XYZ file of C-alpha atoms in Angstrom:
588
model
C 126.240 88.066 168.868
C 122.566 88.416 168.998
C 122.879 92.178 168.149
C 124.889 91.352 165.188
C 122.454 88.905 163.855
C 119.677 91.369 164.398
C 121.542 94.026 162.490
C 122.245 91.602 159.657
C 118.665 90.844 159.435
C 117.739 94.450 159.350
C 120.144 94.784 156.394
C 118.557 91.835 154.509
C 115.241 92.966 155.243
C 116.040 96.557 153.791
C 117.353 94.811 150.624
C 114.206 92.698 150.358
C 111.935 95.774 150.741
C 114.105 97.502 147.989
C 113.760 94.571 145.667
C 109.930 94.449 146.366
C 109.522 98.157 145.712
C 111.487 97.974 142.436
C 109.556 94.835 141.429
C 106.142 96.504 142.113
C 107.180 99.649 140.486
C 108.494 97.930 137.365
C 105.645 95.632 136.990
C 102.974 98.259 137.390
C 104.777 100.499 134.783
C 104.806 97.439 132.369
C 101.091 97.034 132.867
C 100.500 100.952 132.250
C 102.603 100.882 129.129
C 100.824 97.722 127.988
C 100.640 97.021 124.225
C 101.960 100.543 123.487
C 105.430 99.378 124.951
C 105.378 96.116 122.764
C 104.313 98.132 119.677
C 107.167 100.605 120.211
C 109.552 97.766 120.653
C 108.458 95.955 117.438
C 108.019 99.137 115.305
C 111.275 101.132 116.308
C 113.843 98.625 115.530
C 114.244 99.108 111.835
C 117.964 100.054 112.286
C 120.562 99.843 114.870
C 120.191 103.260 116.066
C 116.338 103.406 116.667
C 116.895 99.926 118.274
C 119.234 101.451 120.831
C 117.069 104.426 121.425
C 114.075 102.046 121.902
C 115.860 99.973 124.341
C 117.139 102.868 126.394
C 113.608 104.541 126.298
C 111.737 101.447 127.519
C 114.222 100.583 130.281
C 114.143 104.107 131.438
C 110.249 103.938 131.449
C 109.878 100.606 133.179
C 113.038 100.884 135.428
C 114.363 97.400 134.663
C 116.824 96.257 132.066
C 116.090 92.655 133.042
C 112.425 93.149 132.127
C 113.463 94.711 128.797
C 115.891 91.939 127.862
C 113.560 89.274 128.967
C 110.922 90.825 126.631
C 113.337 91.056 123.912
C 114.129 87.285 124.290
C 110.465 86.418 124.257
C 109.931 88.576 121.039
C 112.806 86.897 119.318
C 111.408 83.554 120.416
C 108.125 84.472 118.863
C 109.710 85.823 115.543
C 108.384 89.474 116.117
C 111.930 90.702 116.497
C 115.178 89.586 114.490
C 118.431 88.982 115.981
C 120.176 92.132 114.740
C 117.345 94.165 116.072
C 117.289 92.618 119.460
C 121.074 93.389 119.949
C 120.230 97.110 119.276
C 117.562 97.017 121.861
C 119.851 95.249 124.395
C 122.548 97.866 123.935
C 120.087 100.568 124.530
C 118.709 98.783 127.674
C 122.199 98.658 129.152
C 122.407 102.518 129.184
C 118.675 102.846 130.355
C 119.203 100.975 133.401
C 121.637 103.615 134.895
C 118.654 105.852 135.294
C 118.071 103.801 138.374
C 121.440 104.539 139.885
C 120.873 108.256 139.258
C 117.633 108.120 141.102
C 119.134 106.355 143.924
C 122.060 108.882 144.057
C 120.023 112.103 143.575
C 116.836 111.387 145.293
C 117.598 108.606 147.809
C 121.346 109.387 148.915
C 121.621 113.191 148.010
C 121.091 116.254 150.125
C 117.342 116.071 149.581
C 116.124 112.480 150.382
C 112.936 111.215 148.708
C 112.453 108.905 151.767
C 111.032 111.893 153.657
C 108.127 111.868 151.320
C 107.898 108.011 150.860
C 105.187 107.516 153.367
C 103.016 110.614 152.240
C 103.245 109.147 148.606
C 102.210 105.667 149.671
C 99.392 107.272 151.491
C 98.147 109.292 148.576
C 98.288 106.102 146.443
C 96.143 104.117 148.966
C 92.693 105.106 147.400
C 94.075 104.183 143.949
C 94.769 100.633 145.057
C 91.215 100.149 145.850
C 89.889 101.416 142.499
C 87.915 99.081 140.406
C 89.434 100.611 137.307
C 92.583 98.715 136.379
C 94.661 101.707 135.161
C 94.314 103.561 138.404
C 95.129 100.475 140.503
C 98.429 100.178 138.334
C 99.077 103.982 139.099
C 98.520 103.074 142.691
C 101.063 100.228 142.586
C 103.519 102.272 140.746
C 103.398 105.029 143.499
C 103.665 102.446 146.361
C 106.589 100.870 144.624
C 108.202 104.234 144.151
C 107.683 105.076 147.880
C 108.874 101.590 149.061
C 111.965 102.032 147.040
C 113.168 105.143 148.769
C 111.996 103.942 152.203
C 114.049 100.834 151.770
C 117.057 103.083 150.865
C 116.646 104.957 154.245
C 116.382 101.572 156.152
C 119.386 100.358 154.324
C 121.492 103.364 155.232
C 120.388 103.167 158.874
C 121.100 99.502 159.127
C 124.611 99.987 157.589
C 127.062 100.721 160.361
C 129.253 103.788 159.795
C 132.180 102.582 161.731
C 133.601 99.257 160.641
C 135.689 98.980 163.818
C 132.327 98.027 165.551
C 132.607 94.813 163.560
C 136.310 93.837 163.739
C 135.906 90.721 161.630
C 134.116 92.417 158.795
C 136.384 95.500 158.959
C 139.666 93.423 158.783
C 138.344 91.280 155.901
C 137.412 94.293 153.831
C 140.789 95.911 154.577
C 142.491 92.574 153.444
C 140.729 92.634 150.055
C 140.827 96.341 149.302
C 143.295 98.430 147.374
C 145.209 95.411 146.093
C 145.049 96.488 142.506
C 144.093 94.015 139.934
C 143.421 91.286 142.519
C 140.959 93.575 144.344
C 139.193 94.550 141.069
C 138.637 90.862 140.367
C 137.312 90.104 143.774
C 134.794 92.863 143.776
C 133.879 92.177 140.247
C 133.085 88.525 141.195
C 131.302 89.783 144.257
C 129.197 92.198 142.302
C 128.291 89.390 139.612
C 127.332 87.012 142.408
C 125.208 89.455 144.431
C 123.260 90.368 141.179
C 122.766 86.738 140.288
C 121.400 86.164 143.706
C 119.106 89.075 143.815
C 118.200 88.979 140.010
C 118.348 92.641 139.966
C 121.393 94.946 139.191
C 119.388 97.887 140.425
C 119.373 96.439 143.977
C 123.039 95.584 144.039
C 124.022 99.057 142.470
C 121.948 100.725 145.313
C 123.697 98.613 147.775
C 127.020 99.522 146.357
C 126.210 103.135 146.480
C 125.197 102.798 150.170
C 128.390 100.996 151.067
C 130.537 103.584 149.370
C 128.645 106.491 151.028
C 129.554 104.923 154.428
C 133.128 104.645 153.427
C 133.340 100.815 153.439
C 135.089 100.416 150.160
C 137.096 102.798 148.016
C 136.321 104.156 144.472
C 138.249 101.555 142.484
C 136.792 98.637 144.237
C 133.297 100.004 144.065
C 133.567 100.651 140.244
C 134.813 97.002 139.792
C 131.903 95.934 141.855
C 129.568 97.811 139.426
C 131.190 96.166 136.490
C 130.548 92.783 137.926
C 126.927 93.711 138.479
C 126.692 94.552 134.744
C 127.690 90.972 134.015
C 125.546 89.484 136.650
C 122.335 91.002 135.230
C 122.843 88.972 132.013
C 122.027 85.918 133.924
C 118.290 86.819 134.096
C 117.940 86.927 130.205
C 119.875 83.647 129.829
C 117.614 81.900 132.264
C 114.610 83.123 130.265
C 116.202 81.839 127.052
C 117.068 78.494 128.526
C 113.719 77.032 127.527
C 113.440 79.316 124.346
C 114.406 78.684 120.792
C 117.909 79.127 119.102
C 117.220 82.662 118.148
C 116.249 83.635 121.715
C 119.372 81.790 123.146
C 121.572 83.880 120.640
C 119.953 87.118 121.779
C 120.642 86.332 125.467
C 124.310 85.227 124.618
C 124.629 88.605 122.723
C 123.602 90.291 125.871
C 126.161 88.373 127.799
C 128.949 89.396 125.212
C 127.969 92.961 125.260
C 128.472 93.378 128.844
C 131.733 91.109 129.062
C 133.199 93.059 126.345
C 132.433 96.283 128.296
C 134.303 94.907 131.245
C 137.286 93.675 129.267
C 138.083 97.076 127.458
C 137.355 99.035 130.666
C 139.871 96.836 132.690
C 142.432 97.480 130.009
C 142.290 101.244 130.813
C 140.931 101.049 134.212
C 143.210 103.375 136.237
C 143.241 105.964 133.402
C 139.487 105.837 133.067
C 138.946 106.222 136.800
C 141.421 109.287 136.709
C 139.232 110.750 133.895
C 135.925 110.152 135.713
C 137.456 111.721 138.838
C 138.589 114.828 137.103
C 135.379 115.147 135.267
C 133.610 114.983 138.638
C 135.754 117.804 139.918
C 135.156 119.975 136.932
C 131.443 119.334 137.057
C 131.393 120.064 140.896
C 130.017 116.792 141.699
C 132.907 116.063 144.039
C 135.290 118.561 145.708
C 138.077 116.097 145.541
C 139.081 113.520 143.010
C 137.542 110.255 144.369
C 140.909 108.268 143.630
C 142.180 109.725 146.988
C 139.722 107.269 148.669
C 142.880 105.109 148.462
C 144.813 105.401 151.715
C 148.103 105.375 150.104
C 147.335 108.300 147.757
C 145.468 110.148 150.559
C 148.517 110.008 152.896
C 150.858 110.995 150.070
C 148.899 114.015 149.084
C 146.949 115.440 152.180
C 148.220 116.359 155.710
C 146.888 114.332 158.550
C 144.575 117.223 159.693
C 142.959 117.275 156.249
C 142.432 113.620 155.566
C 139.214 113.127 157.504
C 137.543 116.071 155.812
C 138.675 114.761 152.299
C 137.390 111.210 153.015
C 134.108 112.558 154.323
C 133.660 114.822 151.309
C 134.520 111.886 148.757
C 132.263 109.546 150.469
C 129.309 112.160 150.234
C 129.834 112.450 146.487
C 130.565 108.762 145.785
C 126.861 107.820 144.804
C 126.973 110.601 142.112
C 130.625 109.686 140.852
C 129.624 105.975 140.514
C 126.496 106.906 138.642
C 128.518 108.897 136.182
C 131.146 106.136 135.980
C 128.494 103.562 135.086
C 126.742 105.781 132.564
C 129.764 106.731 130.681
C 131.336 103.238 130.679
C 128.090 101.805 129.188
C 127.668 104.760 126.870
C 131.010 104.372 125.570
C 130.376 100.612 125.152
C 127.291 101.216 123.140
C 129.206 103.802 121.053
C 131.764 101.213 120.193
C 129.441 98.089 119.527
C 126.742 99.778 117.713
C 128.833 99.447 114.593
C 129.135 95.753 115.015
C 125.577 94.349 115.507
C 125.632 92.391 112.423
C 129.025 90.979 113.474
C 127.644 89.918 116.862
C 124.708 88.417 115.335
C 126.939 86.425 113.085
C 129.245 85.463 116.041
C 126.370 84.175 118.297
C 124.943 82.354 115.377
C 128.270 80.430 115.003
C 128.570 79.830 118.814
C 124.813 78.535 119.053
C 124.179 76.633 115.649
C 120.599 75.669 114.761
C 119.654 72.414 116.089
C 118.275 69.776 113.753
C 114.448 69.967 113.577
C 114.082 72.935 115.826
C 111.892 75.631 114.557
C 113.383 79.059 114.468
C 109.834 80.682 114.212
C 110.520 81.774 110.574
C 108.305 80.859 107.760
C 109.486 77.665 106.181
C 108.883 78.191 102.485
C 108.218 81.955 102.251
C 111.628 83.107 102.917
C 112.850 85.271 100.032
C 109.787 87.352 99.348
C 107.912 87.397 95.962
C 109.021 85.232 93.245
C 109.321 85.901 89.588
C 105.754 85.070 88.605
C 102.401 85.102 90.590
C 102.052 81.370 89.815
C 105.443 80.615 91.388
C 104.649 83.024 94.487
C 101.240 81.217 94.894
C 102.797 77.807 94.822
C 105.076 78.952 97.632
C 102.168 80.220 99.473
C 100.475 76.822 99.087
C 103.589 75.033 100.601
C 103.663 77.353 103.557
C 99.989 76.862 104.160
C 100.415 73.174 104.119
C 103.074 73.510 106.611
C 100.906 75.825 108.713
C 98.085 73.024 108.778
C 100.611 70.421 109.797
C 101.851 72.479 112.703
C 98.259 73.003 113.806
C 97.623 69.124 113.838
C 100.763 68.843 115.879
C 99.424 71.481 118.274
C 96.306 69.355 118.601
C 98.293 66.097 119.426
C 100.212 68.074 122.313
C 96.877 69.133 123.858
C 95.570 65.513 123.644
C 98.598 64.067 125.116
C 98.499 66.511 128.028
C 94.909 65.751 128.820
C 95.616 63.067 131.415
C 98.495 64.748 132.931
C 98.437 65.953 136.613
C 97.778 69.611 137.266
C 101.545 70.743 137.580
C 102.587 69.030 134.429
C 99.570 70.173 132.560
C 100.230 73.844 133.375
C 103.679 73.530 131.815
C 102.044 71.920 128.838
C 99.416 74.679 128.790
C 102.217 77.431 128.670
C 103.629 75.701 125.622
C 100.192 75.636 123.891
C 99.702 79.286 124.590
C 103.158 79.996 123.030
C 102.110 77.920 119.988
C 98.797 79.770 119.552
C 100.699 83.125 119.659
C 103.061 81.671 116.901
C 99.936 80.663 114.953
C 98.691 84.035 115.078
C 101.971 85.405 113.764
C 102.127 82.945 110.921
C 98.683 83.801 109.830
C 99.671 87.437 109.641
C 102.857 86.688 107.715
C 101.156 84.556 105.245
C 98.399 87.059 104.730
C 100.834 89.937 104.246
C 102.577 87.716 101.516
C 99.214 87.009 99.798
C 98.523 90.805 99.968
C 101.714 91.544 98.108
C 100.854 88.773 95.587
C 97.579 90.241 94.988
C 98.864 93.635 94.141
C 100.450 92.200 91.092
C 98.624 91.686 87.878
C 96.742 88.384 88.442
C 94.411 86.265 86.095
C 90.919 85.712 87.287
C 91.801 82.228 88.397
C 94.756 83.334 90.478
C 92.620 86.079 92.028
C 90.200 83.483 93.046
C 93.038 81.357 94.444
C 94.370 84.241 96.498
C 90.924 84.928 97.965
C 90.395 81.227 98.803
C 93.864 81.165 100.524
C 93.017 84.218 102.746
C 90.089 82.231 104.024
C 92.049 78.869 104.512
C 94.761 80.590 106.798
C 92.064 82.353 108.674
C 90.252 78.965 109.360
C 93.431 77.431 110.247
C 94.182 80.124 112.807
C 90.745 79.603 114.225
C 91.389 75.905 114.604
C 94.426 76.884 116.694
C 92.283 79.257 118.826
C 89.741 76.518 119.469
C 92.488 74.082 120.491
C 93.697 76.606 123.016
C 90.149 77.141 124.192
C 89.750 73.323 124.804
C 93.108 73.636 126.888
C 91.714 76.378 128.833
C 88.681 74.327 129.736
C 90.987 71.483 130.879
C 92.980 73.962 132.971
C 89.806 75.173 134.688
C 88.944 71.671 135.446
C 92.375 71.352 137.293
C 91.990 74.803 139.009
C 88.623 74.011 140.267
C 89.475 70.506 141.401
C 87.015 68.819 139.107
C 87.413 65.167 138.404
C 85.669 63.654 135.302
C 84.117 60.141 135.715
C 85.684 57.541 133.560
C 82.710 57.497 131.261
C 83.101 61.321 130.441
C 86.783 60.848 129.932
C 86.208 58.093 127.383
C 83.661 60.267 125.485
C 85.926 63.169 125.462
C 88.729 61.130 124.142
C 86.553 59.680 121.411
C 85.607 63.128 120.332
C 89.323 63.905 120.277
C 89.927 60.978 117.955
C 87.239 62.103 115.490
C 88.642 65.803 115.475
C 92.129 64.240 115.047
C 90.854 62.397 111.831
C 89.268 65.548 110.675
C 92.332 67.819 110.919
C 94.322 64.998 109.305
C 92.069 64.773 106.279
C 92.394 68.661 106.152
C 96.213 68.336 106.159
C 96.161 65.704 103.402
C 94.005 67.951 101.309
C 96.240 70.879 101.814
C 99.243 68.888 100.673
C 97.639 67.657 97.502
C 97.022 69.372 94.059
C 93.914 71.399 94.913
C 92.249 70.194 91.844
C 92.596 66.467 92.880
C 91.174 67.003 96.316
C 88.271 64.630 97.236
C 85.994 66.383 99.767
C 84.148 63.088 100.573
C 86.251 62.109 103.643
C 86.301 65.696 104.994
C 82.390 65.795 104.899
C 82.220 62.350 106.453
C 84.557 63.474 109.312
C 82.618 66.672 109.838
C 79.317 64.745 110.017
C 80.725 62.332 112.486
C 81.703 65.126 114.873
C 78.383 66.954 114.444
C 76.524 63.575 115.092
C 78.632 62.803 118.184
C 78.212 66.319 119.589
C 74.430 65.945 119.257
C 74.485 62.682 121.152
C 76.825 64.198 123.921
C 74.677 67.200 124.108
C 71.446 65.210 124.681
C 73.132 62.778 127.141
C 74.593 65.665 129.096
C 71.292 67.515 129.449
C 69.735 64.186 130.663
C 72.654 63.650 133.075
C 72.260 67.131 134.649
C 68.480 66.466 135.150
C 69.348 63.048 136.938
C 72.153 64.834 138.875
C 74.583 62.214 137.758
C 77.338 64.879 138.073
C 77.271 68.443 139.407
C 76.607 71.528 137.277
C 80.304 72.692 137.406
C 81.604 69.409 135.942
C 78.750 69.537 133.230
C 79.726 73.162 132.229
C 83.441 72.150 131.679
C 82.358 68.934 129.852
C 80.090 70.843 127.578
C 82.768 73.515 126.932
C 85.287 70.819 125.755
C 83.057 68.810 123.396
C 81.386 72.129 122.090
C 84.731 73.623 121.226
C 85.705 70.427 119.470
C 82.602 70.706 117.332
C 83.756 74.205 116.478
C 87.048 72.801 115.365
C 85.167 70.590 112.988
C 83.404 73.488 111.426
C 86.641 75.415 110.952
C 88.226 72.243 109.419
C 85.324 71.698 106.890
C 85.533 75.448 105.876
C 89.225 74.841 104.788
C 88.232 71.966 102.507
C 85.302 73.997 100.996
C 87.794 76.881 100.305
C 90.153 74.288 98.607
C 87.209 73.065 96.533
C 86.520 76.593 95.253
C 90.119 76.674 94.003
C 89.855 73.153 92.684
C 86.878 74.214 90.606
C 88.126 77.547 89.455
C 87.986 76.502 85.853
């Protein structure tokens, strides 16, 4: 019994090492690709075909379809990728992930085993891990992950018993659920989905399936069904990532699930015929000497003599990793070839299943939706409405930061993640409004409208700077939590008073943005800005005196100074918006 537990722990440890190696390799490749990967993802999705190729290329590059789909969900969430484009990328990612199974089958379980070189590869990577240059360190981590991957495969093979009769309970159980036709397919499909959900990696469960088959534990049909289940289980990661995202991201994750379920449904409809086809193809391509369907004991007994059966099974088991890799690739490839023509239909379907929620932002511009209007004046009015909405969203971002100020570290970190997301959205909105204004400026404008466009460029830039400074205040608060600094009540009250002054200034800015520009009264805006400047000066003087008198330590003083100084910067950006508005207001 103790021996059995030890063997089980060896098996679990081998899987854990494989998962860690895959994670290390995937994350380091993502770091090496960096912004280029993101640029490729956003630039090469102009149509469904380039989207598929992009998803395939990136997934093959970073060795993780989960990472690609999670990235797609986040890009849809941020408005950088539309729903139709995201479906194309997900289709490609499904094919790209089969590269891992080929690596495992050819280099890990083939005649030449990469595991023989795993330790030398890790040894060569060791100097890179201690490099001060980040890119070299990433290369080192990638090679270590690659080595661990194949080292784990060797451990997995060694910890997997060849003879199931050594484990009577396990052997009998597998025999009872194997080769039962549709019932077995469903059992192994659910098993594959459950394992992939548990490990959060289809690569790990596919590798486990290939090893199990090479040992002769399960037959061809059941292994293929298990891989189909793993394809469904891998969609859980993207759906978990989308759980806290917006409607569009939830739709992208649902589309991923539908794509894989559809692939399982049509494949089940022709499952025996498709398996025969793959088997015959493997014999033709000399991947396997015998058709792997003879892993079924009934077919084996009907076709081969008792003396030949052991040799046939041994040959099939040896070829099974390559056979299943071909099955996985062709099944997913055919699924993509079918669904690539229905990306828009799928987008409409998931949009109906997940309708927009009232009041939920879909991260699209609220007013600039249909491009240029018939006249520059109408287009500029539309831009004005969008800029006003942009200012209001920035005020709401400030409110969220103020509300999070007193929260404990764990809750604040969650709010900080939301604030970072809001700041990213602010950057994107600035770019989209600026792009729209650029298009307007290319038309024939009066001198007054030209002045208006120039002023609007300045306004959106200043509003974006306000969002940047709000995030900077949040970063200072986060550092306070991380360093365990507790502000005295006196400092907290002064910070909150500064927040009140800034809130008033941004509110005045929003009021001015919402009015007719010619009717804007800048008096309140200047009063708010002066109040912020005066209070900042008072706090600065008090702060320097407190440091001299050692009323609080230097670390506390630095964080305190960063917060009220950044608030003063917000006041500067806000008054710049009103000044730009006044330029428009006095254009005549």
